GROMACS .gro file of C-alpha atoms in nm:
model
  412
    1UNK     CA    1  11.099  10.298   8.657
    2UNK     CA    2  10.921   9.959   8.597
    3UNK     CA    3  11.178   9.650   8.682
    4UNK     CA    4  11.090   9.311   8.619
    5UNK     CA    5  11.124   9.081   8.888
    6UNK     CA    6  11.043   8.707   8.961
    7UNK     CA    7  10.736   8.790   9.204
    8UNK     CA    8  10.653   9.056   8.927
    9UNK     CA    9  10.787   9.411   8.943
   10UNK     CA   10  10.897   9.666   9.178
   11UNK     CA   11  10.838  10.051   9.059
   12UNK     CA   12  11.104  10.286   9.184
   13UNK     CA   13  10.906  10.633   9.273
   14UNK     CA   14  11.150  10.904   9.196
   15UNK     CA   15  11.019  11.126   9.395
   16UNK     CA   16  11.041  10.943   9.705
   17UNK     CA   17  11.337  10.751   9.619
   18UNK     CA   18  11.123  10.442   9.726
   19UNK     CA   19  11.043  10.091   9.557
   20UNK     CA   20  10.674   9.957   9.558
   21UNK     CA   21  10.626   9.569   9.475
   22UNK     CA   22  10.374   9.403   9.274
   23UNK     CA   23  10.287   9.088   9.197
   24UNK     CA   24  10.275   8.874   8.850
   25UNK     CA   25   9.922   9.034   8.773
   26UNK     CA   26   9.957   9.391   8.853
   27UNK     CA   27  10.291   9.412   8.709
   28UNK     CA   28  10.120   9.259   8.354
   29UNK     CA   29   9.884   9.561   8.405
   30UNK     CA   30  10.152   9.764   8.501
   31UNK     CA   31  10.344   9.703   8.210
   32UNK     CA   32  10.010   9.753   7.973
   33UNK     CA   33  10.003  10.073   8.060
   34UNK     CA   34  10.316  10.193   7.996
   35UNK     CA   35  10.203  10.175   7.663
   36UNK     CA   36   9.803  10.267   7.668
   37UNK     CA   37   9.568  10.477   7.835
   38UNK     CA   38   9.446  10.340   8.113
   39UNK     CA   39   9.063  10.335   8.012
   40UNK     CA   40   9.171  10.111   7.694
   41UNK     CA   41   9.363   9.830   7.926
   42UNK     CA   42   9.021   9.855   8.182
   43UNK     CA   43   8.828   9.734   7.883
   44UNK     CA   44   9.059   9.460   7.794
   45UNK     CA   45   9.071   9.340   8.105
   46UNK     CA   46   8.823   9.026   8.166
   47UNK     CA   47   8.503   9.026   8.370
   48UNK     CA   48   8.725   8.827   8.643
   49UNK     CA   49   9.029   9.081   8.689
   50UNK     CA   50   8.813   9.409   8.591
   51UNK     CA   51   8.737   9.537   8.884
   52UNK     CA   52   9.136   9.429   9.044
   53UNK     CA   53   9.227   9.654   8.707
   54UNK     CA   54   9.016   9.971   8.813
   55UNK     CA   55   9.127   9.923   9.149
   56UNK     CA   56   9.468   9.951   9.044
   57UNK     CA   57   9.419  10.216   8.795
   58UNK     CA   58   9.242  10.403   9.058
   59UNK     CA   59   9.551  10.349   9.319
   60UNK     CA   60   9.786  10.459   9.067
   61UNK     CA   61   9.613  10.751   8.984
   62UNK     CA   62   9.568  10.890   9.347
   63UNK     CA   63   9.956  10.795   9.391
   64UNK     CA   64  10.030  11.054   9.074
   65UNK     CA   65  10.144  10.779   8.873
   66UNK     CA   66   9.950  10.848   8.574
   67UNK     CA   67  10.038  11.074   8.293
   68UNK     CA   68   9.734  11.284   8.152
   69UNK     CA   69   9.649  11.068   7.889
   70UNK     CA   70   9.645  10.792   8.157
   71UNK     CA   71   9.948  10.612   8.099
   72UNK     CA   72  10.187  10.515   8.360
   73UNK     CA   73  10.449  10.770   8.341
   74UNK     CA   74  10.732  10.491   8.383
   75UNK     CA   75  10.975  10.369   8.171
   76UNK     CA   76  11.042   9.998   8.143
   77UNK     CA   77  11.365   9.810   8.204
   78UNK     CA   78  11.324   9.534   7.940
   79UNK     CA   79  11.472   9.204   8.127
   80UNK     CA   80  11.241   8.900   7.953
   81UNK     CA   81  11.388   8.591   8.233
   82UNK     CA   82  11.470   8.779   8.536
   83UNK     CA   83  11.657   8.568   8.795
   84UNK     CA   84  11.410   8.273   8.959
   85UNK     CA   85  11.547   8.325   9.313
   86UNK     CA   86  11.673   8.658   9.390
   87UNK     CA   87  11.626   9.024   9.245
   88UNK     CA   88  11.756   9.147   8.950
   89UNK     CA   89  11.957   9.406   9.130
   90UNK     CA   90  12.026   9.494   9.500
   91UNK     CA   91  11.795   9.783   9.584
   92UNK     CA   92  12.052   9.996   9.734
   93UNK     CA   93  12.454   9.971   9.676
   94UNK     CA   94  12.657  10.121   9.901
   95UNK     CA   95  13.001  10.238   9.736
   96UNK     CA   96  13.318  10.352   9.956
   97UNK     CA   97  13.425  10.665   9.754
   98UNK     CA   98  13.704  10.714   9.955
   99UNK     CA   99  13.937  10.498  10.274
  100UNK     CA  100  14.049  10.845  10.439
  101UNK     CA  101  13.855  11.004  10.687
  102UNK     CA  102  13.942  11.354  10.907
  103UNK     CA  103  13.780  11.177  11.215
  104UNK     CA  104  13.862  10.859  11.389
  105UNK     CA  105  13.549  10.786  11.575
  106UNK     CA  106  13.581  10.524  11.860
  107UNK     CA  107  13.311  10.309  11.670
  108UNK     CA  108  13.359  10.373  11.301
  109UNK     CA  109  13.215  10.085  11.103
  110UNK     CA  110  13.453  10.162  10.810
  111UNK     CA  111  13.766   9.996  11.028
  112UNK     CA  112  14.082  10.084  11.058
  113UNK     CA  113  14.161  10.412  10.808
  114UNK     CA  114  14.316  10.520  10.594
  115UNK     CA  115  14.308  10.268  10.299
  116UNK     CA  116  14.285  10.498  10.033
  117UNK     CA  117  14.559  10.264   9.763
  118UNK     CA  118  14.415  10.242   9.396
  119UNK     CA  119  14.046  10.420   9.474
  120UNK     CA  120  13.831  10.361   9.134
  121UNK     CA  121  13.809  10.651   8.915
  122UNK     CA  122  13.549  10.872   8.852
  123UNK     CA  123  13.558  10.669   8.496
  124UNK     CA  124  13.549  10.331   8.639
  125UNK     CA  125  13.243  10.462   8.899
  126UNK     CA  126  13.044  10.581   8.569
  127UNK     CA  127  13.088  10.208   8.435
  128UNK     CA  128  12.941  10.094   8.757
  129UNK     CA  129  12.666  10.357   8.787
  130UNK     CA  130  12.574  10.218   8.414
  131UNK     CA  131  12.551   9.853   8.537
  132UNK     CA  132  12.309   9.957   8.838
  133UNK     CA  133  12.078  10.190   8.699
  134UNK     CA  134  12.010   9.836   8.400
  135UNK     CA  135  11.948   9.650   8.662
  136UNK     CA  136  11.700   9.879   8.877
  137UNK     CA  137  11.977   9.979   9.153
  138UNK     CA  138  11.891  10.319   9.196
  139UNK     CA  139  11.945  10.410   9.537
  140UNK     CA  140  12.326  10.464   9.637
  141UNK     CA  141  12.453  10.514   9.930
  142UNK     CA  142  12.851  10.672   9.908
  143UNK     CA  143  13.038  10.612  10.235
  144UNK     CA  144  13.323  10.683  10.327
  145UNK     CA  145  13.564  10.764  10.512
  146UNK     CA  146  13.477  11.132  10.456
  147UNK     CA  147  13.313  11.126  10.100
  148UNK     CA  148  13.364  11.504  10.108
  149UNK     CA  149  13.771  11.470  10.125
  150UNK     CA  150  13.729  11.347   9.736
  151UNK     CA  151  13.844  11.608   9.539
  152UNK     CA  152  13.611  11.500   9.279
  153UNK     CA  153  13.246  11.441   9.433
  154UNK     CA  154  13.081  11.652   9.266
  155UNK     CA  155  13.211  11.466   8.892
  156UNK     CA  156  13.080  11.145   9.071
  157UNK     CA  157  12.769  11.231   9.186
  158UNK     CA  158  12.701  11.434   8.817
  159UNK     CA  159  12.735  11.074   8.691
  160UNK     CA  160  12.499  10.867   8.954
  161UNK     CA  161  12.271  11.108   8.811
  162UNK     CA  162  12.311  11.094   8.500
  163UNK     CA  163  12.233  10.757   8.507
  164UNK     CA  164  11.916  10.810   8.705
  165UNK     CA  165  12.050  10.754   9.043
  166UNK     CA  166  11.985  10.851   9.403
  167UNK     CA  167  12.327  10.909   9.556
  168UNK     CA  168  12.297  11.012   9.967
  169UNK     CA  169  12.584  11.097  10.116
  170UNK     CA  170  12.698  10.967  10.450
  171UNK     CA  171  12.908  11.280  10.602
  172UNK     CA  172  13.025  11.432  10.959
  173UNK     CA  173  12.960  11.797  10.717
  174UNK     CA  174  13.280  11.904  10.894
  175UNK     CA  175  13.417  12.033  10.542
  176UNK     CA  176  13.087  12.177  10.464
  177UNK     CA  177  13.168  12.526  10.350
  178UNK     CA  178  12.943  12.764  10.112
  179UNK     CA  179  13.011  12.620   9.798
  180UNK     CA  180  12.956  12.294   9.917
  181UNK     CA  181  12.599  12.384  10.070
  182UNK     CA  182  12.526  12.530   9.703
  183UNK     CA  183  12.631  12.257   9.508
  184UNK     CA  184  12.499  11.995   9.678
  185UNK     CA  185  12.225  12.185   9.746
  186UNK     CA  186  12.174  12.222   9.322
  187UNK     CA  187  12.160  11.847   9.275
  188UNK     CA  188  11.762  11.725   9.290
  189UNK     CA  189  11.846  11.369   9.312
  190UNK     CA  190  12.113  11.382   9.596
  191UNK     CA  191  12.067  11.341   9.961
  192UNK     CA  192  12.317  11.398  10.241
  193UNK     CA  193  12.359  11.217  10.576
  194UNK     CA  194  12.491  11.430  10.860
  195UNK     CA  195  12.609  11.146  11.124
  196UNK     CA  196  12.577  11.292  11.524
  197UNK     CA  197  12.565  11.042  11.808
  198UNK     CA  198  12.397  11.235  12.018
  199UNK     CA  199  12.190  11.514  12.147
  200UNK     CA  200  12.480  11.704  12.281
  201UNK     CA  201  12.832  11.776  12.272
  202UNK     CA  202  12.897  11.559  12.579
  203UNK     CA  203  12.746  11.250  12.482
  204UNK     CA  204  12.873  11.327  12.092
  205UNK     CA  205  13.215  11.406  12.170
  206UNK     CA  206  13.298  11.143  12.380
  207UNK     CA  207  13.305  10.921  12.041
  208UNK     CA  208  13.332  11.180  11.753
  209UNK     CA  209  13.639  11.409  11.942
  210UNK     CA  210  13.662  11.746  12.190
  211UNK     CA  211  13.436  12.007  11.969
  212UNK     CA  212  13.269  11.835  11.717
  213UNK     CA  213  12.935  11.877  11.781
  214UNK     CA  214  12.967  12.261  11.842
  215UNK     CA  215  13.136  12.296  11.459
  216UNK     CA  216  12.921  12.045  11.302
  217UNK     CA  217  12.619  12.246  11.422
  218UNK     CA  218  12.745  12.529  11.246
  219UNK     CA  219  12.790  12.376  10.966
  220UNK     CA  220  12.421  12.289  10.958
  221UNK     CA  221  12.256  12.603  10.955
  222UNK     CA  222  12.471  12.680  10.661
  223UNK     CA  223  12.366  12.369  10.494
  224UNK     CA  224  12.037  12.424  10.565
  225UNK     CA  225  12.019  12.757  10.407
  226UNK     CA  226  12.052  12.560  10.028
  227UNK     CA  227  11.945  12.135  10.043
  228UNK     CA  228  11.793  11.900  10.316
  229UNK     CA  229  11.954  11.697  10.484
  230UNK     CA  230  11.881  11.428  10.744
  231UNK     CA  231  12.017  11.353  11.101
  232UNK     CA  232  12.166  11.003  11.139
  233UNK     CA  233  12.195  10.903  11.502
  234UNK     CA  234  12.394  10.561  11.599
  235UNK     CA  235  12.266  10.433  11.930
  236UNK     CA  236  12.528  10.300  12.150
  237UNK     CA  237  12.486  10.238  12.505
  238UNK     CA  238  12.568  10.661  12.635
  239UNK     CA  239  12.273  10.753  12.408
  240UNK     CA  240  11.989  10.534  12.436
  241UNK     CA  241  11.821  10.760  12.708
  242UNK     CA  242  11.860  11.092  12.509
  243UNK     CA  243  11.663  10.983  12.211
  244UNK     CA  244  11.440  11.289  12.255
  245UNK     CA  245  11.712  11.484  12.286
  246UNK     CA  246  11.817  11.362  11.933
  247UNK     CA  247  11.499  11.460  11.798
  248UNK     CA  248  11.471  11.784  11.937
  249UNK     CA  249  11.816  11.880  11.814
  250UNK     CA  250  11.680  11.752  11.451
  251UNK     CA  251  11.397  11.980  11.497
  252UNK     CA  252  11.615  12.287  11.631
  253UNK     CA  253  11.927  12.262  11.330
  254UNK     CA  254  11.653  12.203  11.006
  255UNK     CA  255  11.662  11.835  10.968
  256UNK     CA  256  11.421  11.677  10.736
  257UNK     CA  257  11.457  11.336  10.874
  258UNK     CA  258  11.600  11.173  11.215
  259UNK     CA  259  11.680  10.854  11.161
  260UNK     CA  260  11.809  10.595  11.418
  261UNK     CA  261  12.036  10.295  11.392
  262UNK     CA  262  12.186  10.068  11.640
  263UNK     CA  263  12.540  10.046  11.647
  264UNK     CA  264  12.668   9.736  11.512
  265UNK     CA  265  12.959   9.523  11.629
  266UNK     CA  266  13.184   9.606  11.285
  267UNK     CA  267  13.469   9.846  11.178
  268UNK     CA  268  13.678   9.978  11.502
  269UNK     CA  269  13.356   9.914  11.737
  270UNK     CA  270  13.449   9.563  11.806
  271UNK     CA  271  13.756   9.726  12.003
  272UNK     CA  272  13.464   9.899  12.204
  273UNK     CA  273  13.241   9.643  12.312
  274UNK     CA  274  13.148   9.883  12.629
  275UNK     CA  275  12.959  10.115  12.357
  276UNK     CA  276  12.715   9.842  12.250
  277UNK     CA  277  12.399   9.900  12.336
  278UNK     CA  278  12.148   9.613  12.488
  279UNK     CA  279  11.878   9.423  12.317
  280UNK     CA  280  11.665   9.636  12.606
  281UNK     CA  281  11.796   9.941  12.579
  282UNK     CA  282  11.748   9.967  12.211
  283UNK     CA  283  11.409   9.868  12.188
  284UNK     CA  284  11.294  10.081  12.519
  285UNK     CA  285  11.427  10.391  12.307
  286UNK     CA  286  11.226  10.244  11.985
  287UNK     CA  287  10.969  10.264  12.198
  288UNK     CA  288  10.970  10.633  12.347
  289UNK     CA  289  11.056  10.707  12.009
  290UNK     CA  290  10.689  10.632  11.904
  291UNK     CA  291  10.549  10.839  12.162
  292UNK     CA  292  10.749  11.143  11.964
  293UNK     CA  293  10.522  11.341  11.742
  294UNK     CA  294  10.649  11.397  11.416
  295UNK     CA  295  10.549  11.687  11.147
  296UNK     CA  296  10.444  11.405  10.843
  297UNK     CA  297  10.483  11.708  10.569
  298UNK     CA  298  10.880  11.831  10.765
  299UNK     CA  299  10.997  11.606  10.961
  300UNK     CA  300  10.996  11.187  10.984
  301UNK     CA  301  11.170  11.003  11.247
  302UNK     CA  302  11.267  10.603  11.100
  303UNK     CA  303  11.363  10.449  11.426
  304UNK     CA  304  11.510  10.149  11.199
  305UNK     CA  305  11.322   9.916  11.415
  306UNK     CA  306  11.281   9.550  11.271
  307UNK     CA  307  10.952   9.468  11.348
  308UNK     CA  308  10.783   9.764  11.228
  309UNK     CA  309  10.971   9.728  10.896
  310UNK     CA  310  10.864   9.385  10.891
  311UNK     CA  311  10.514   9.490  10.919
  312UNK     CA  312  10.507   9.747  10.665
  313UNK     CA  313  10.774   9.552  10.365
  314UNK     CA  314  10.651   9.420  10.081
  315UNK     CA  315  10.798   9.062  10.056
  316UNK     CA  316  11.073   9.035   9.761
  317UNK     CA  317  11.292   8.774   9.886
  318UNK     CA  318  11.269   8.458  10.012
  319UNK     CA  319  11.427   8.286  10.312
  320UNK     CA  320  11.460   8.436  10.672
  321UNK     CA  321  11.821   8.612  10.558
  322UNK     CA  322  11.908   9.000  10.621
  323UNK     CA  323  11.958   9.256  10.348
  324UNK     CA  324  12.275   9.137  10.265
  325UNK     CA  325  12.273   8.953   9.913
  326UNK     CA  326  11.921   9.010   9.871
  327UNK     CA  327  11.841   9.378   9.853
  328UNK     CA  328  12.181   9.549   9.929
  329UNK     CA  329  12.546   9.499   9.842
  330UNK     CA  330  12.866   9.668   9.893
  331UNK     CA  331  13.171   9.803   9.672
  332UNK     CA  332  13.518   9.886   9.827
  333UNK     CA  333  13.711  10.228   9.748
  334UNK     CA  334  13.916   9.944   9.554
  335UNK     CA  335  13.597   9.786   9.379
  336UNK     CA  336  13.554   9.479   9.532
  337UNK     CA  337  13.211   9.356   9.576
  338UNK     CA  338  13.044   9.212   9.935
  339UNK     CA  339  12.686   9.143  10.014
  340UNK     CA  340  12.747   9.380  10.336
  341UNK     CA  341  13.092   9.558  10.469
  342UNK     CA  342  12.987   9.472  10.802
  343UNK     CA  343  13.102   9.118  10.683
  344UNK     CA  344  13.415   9.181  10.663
  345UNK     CA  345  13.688   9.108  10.333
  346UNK     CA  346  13.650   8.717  10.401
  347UNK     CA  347  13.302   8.788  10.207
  348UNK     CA  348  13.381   8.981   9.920
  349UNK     CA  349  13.312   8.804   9.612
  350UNK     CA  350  13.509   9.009   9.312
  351UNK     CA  351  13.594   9.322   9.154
  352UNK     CA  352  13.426   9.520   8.931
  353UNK     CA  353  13.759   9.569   8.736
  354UNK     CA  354  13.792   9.236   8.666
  355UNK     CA  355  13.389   9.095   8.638
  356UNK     CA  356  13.079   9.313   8.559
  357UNK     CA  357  12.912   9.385   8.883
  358UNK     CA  358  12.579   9.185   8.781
  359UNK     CA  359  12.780   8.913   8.721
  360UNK     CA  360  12.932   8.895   9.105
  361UNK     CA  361  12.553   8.983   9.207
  362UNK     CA  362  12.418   8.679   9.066
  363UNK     CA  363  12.666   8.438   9.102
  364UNK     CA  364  12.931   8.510   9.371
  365UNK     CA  365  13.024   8.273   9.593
  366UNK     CA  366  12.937   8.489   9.900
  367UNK     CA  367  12.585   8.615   9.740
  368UNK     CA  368  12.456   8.223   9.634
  369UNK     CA  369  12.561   8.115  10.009
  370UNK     CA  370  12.431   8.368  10.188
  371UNK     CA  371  12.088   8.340   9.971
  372UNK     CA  372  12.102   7.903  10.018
  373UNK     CA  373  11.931   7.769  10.269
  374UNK     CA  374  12.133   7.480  10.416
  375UNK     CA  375  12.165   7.238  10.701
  376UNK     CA  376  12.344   7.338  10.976
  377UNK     CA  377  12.227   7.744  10.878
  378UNK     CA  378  12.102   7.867  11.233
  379UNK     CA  379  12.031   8.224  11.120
  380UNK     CA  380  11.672   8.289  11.118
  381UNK     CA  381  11.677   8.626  11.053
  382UNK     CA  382  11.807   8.992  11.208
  383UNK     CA  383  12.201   9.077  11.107
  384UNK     CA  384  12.464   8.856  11.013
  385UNK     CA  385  12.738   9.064  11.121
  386UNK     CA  386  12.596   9.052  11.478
  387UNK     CA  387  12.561   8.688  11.444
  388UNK     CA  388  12.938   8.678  11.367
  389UNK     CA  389  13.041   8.886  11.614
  390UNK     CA  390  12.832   8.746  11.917
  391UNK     CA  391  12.808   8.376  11.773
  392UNK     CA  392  13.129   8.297  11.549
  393UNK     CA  393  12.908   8.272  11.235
  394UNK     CA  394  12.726   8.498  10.965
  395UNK     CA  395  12.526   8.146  10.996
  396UNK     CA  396  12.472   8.136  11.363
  397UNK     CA  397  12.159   8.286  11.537
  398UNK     CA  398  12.135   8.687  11.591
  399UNK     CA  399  12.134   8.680  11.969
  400UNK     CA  400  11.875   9.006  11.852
  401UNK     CA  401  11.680   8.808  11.697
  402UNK     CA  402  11.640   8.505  11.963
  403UNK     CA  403  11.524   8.789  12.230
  404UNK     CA  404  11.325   8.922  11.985
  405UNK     CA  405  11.165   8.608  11.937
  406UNK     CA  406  11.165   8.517  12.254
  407UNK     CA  407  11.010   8.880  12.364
  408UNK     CA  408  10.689   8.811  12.117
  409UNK     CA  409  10.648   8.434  12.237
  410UNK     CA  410  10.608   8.175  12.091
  411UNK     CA  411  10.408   8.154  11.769
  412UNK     CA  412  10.022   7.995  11.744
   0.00000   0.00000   0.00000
């Protein structure tokens, strides 16, 4: 998919569920040859751009981008004035499917459960699955609570589909079960999410309850026998030294993917401040973490770490602000719309029962003032729930970020 955007486009590879930016120019090439060969736009292209043109061509080809008669096998979302400021559409949105949950982890981010009153319908989801996929949202992310306690997943992942998108699934897999594995297993564009917090049942259960890990590694070789599925570790302050403990388990139960995530001072964590990890202990384990060999065609390990993200992003926003309101938003089990549920329900900036959900993306009160840049704004990047936590503010500094700062010196 080709989206217009105001630096130019992004195209959303399907196959990797990932977005690639380009700017003004290649996107006008881009969008050339979604509707002729490739060799015919070359020789259209001036003496001054040509060889930027075959260089492009060239890349796009390699990439598999091409169709045989060398036409970008994309289809176009046809916005003529995307917004000046911001992107058409978050690039992921994460939707609560359900407020219940058959675990009450010690450091859940989703709060205080269950909360389960007037969930939207499978119905009302389908409206909002229409919405994102027109604006270039295709990656979803459906949280929970325990998306797999909704009697009627499957009918709402048939329709992210449907419309083109990328559901993953955020589970514990405790209700995984062979029909489950097979269905799930059946759907191309859906990934699942199996959450562990550590590399053992002593360091899991301690947060996730006596037994867990034992019965949620059962559940994974049965999963494994019919779709991938990745291992999502939260590092808290008991796990920060067993990081290759984490990855070897990955390994060992089938994983295609470990990925690693701080834990963040939301939901029923804030009750737990002792499971926070340090600003040192997190990035020592980034750091062993790189000295972990990964299989590149099996297995990946995304240690979530800032500055190598930074390093490798393609810019698409502007201002030193987190994903929140610029790439990602969030929709309640009720509808209602935040630029992050770490924020909290002071944040949220409408329903999607009562305004379109591009409407409340482009001009909700908590999306436009978390996008301004204004005086007295000390955040200079890192996460605004952290901020608010530590600092009293989604506008005061990420202590993260200062000793990250600090840690790299001072610039030249």
């Amino acid at each position: 998919m080709l989206i217009p955007q105001h630096f130019g486009a992004l195209l959303f590879d399907r196959r990797s569920s990932r977005y690639l930016p380009f700017d003004a120019d290649a996107a006008d090439v881009l969008g050339r040859l979604t509707e002729r060969p490739a060799h015919d736009v070359i020789d259209e292209a001036s003496e001054a751009s040509r060889d930027a043109v075959e260089g492009l061509v060239r890349h796009l080809s390699q990439k598999g981008y091409l169709r045989m008669d060398g036409r970008l096998a994309a289809a176009r979302i046809d916005r003529a004035a995307p917004p000046a400021d911001h992107l058409l559409g978050p690039l992921a949105v994460h939707l609560e499917v359900i407020g219940a949950c058959n675990l009450t982890c010690s450091h859940c981010f989703a709060g205080e459960l269950p909360r389960n009153q007037s969930p939207l319908s499978v119905k009302e989801m389908d409206g909002l699955f229409a919405q994102l996929a027109a604006l270039g949202s295709f990656r979803l992310g459906l949280t929970g609570g325990e998306p797999l306690m909704r009697k009627d997943l499957l009918d709402i992942l048939d329709a992210a589909t449907g419309h083109g998108l990328h559901p993953c699934i955020t589970t514990n897999a405790l209700l995984i079960d062979e029909r489950w594995a097979r269905e799930l297993g059946q759907r191309e564009l859906v990934w699942l999410n199996v959450s562990l917090e550590g590399g053992n049942a002593v360091t899991n259960d301690a947060v996730r309850g006596a037994g867990v890990f034992d019965r949620v590694v059962e559940k994974l070789a049965l999963l494994g026998q019919h779709a991938r599925f990745t291992l999502a570790f939260t590092l808290t302050r008991n796990n920060v030294a067993e990081v290759e403990a984490c990855v070897e388990l990955a390994r060992k139960v089938g994983a295609h993917t470990a990925v690693f995530r701080p834990l963040y001072p939301v939901g029923t964590a804030v009750k737990h401040p002792e499971l926070m990890p340090t600003f040192e202990g997190y990035v020592d384990a980034l750091e062993r973490l790189e000295h972990v060999e990964a299989d590149s065609d099996l297995f990946a390990i995304d240690p979530f770490s800032p500055s190598a993200r930074e390093a490798l992003r393609g810019v698409v926003t502007q201002g030193p602000g987190c994903g929140a309101a610029n790439t990602v938003a969030s929709v309640s089990v009720q509808g209602n719309v935040n630029p992050c549920s770490f924020l909290g329900r002071a944040f949220e900036a409408g329903n999607i029962r009562a305004r379109p959900f591009e409407d409340i993306w482009r001009d909700g009160q908590a999306f436009m003032r978390l996008r301004a840049q204004q005086a007295g704004d000390r955040f200079t990047g890192g996460c605004r729930a952290r901020a608010q936590f530590f600092n009293g503010s989604a506008f005061a500094e990420d202590p993260w970020q200062a000793q990250a700062q600090a840690q790299r010196g001072p610039r030249r």
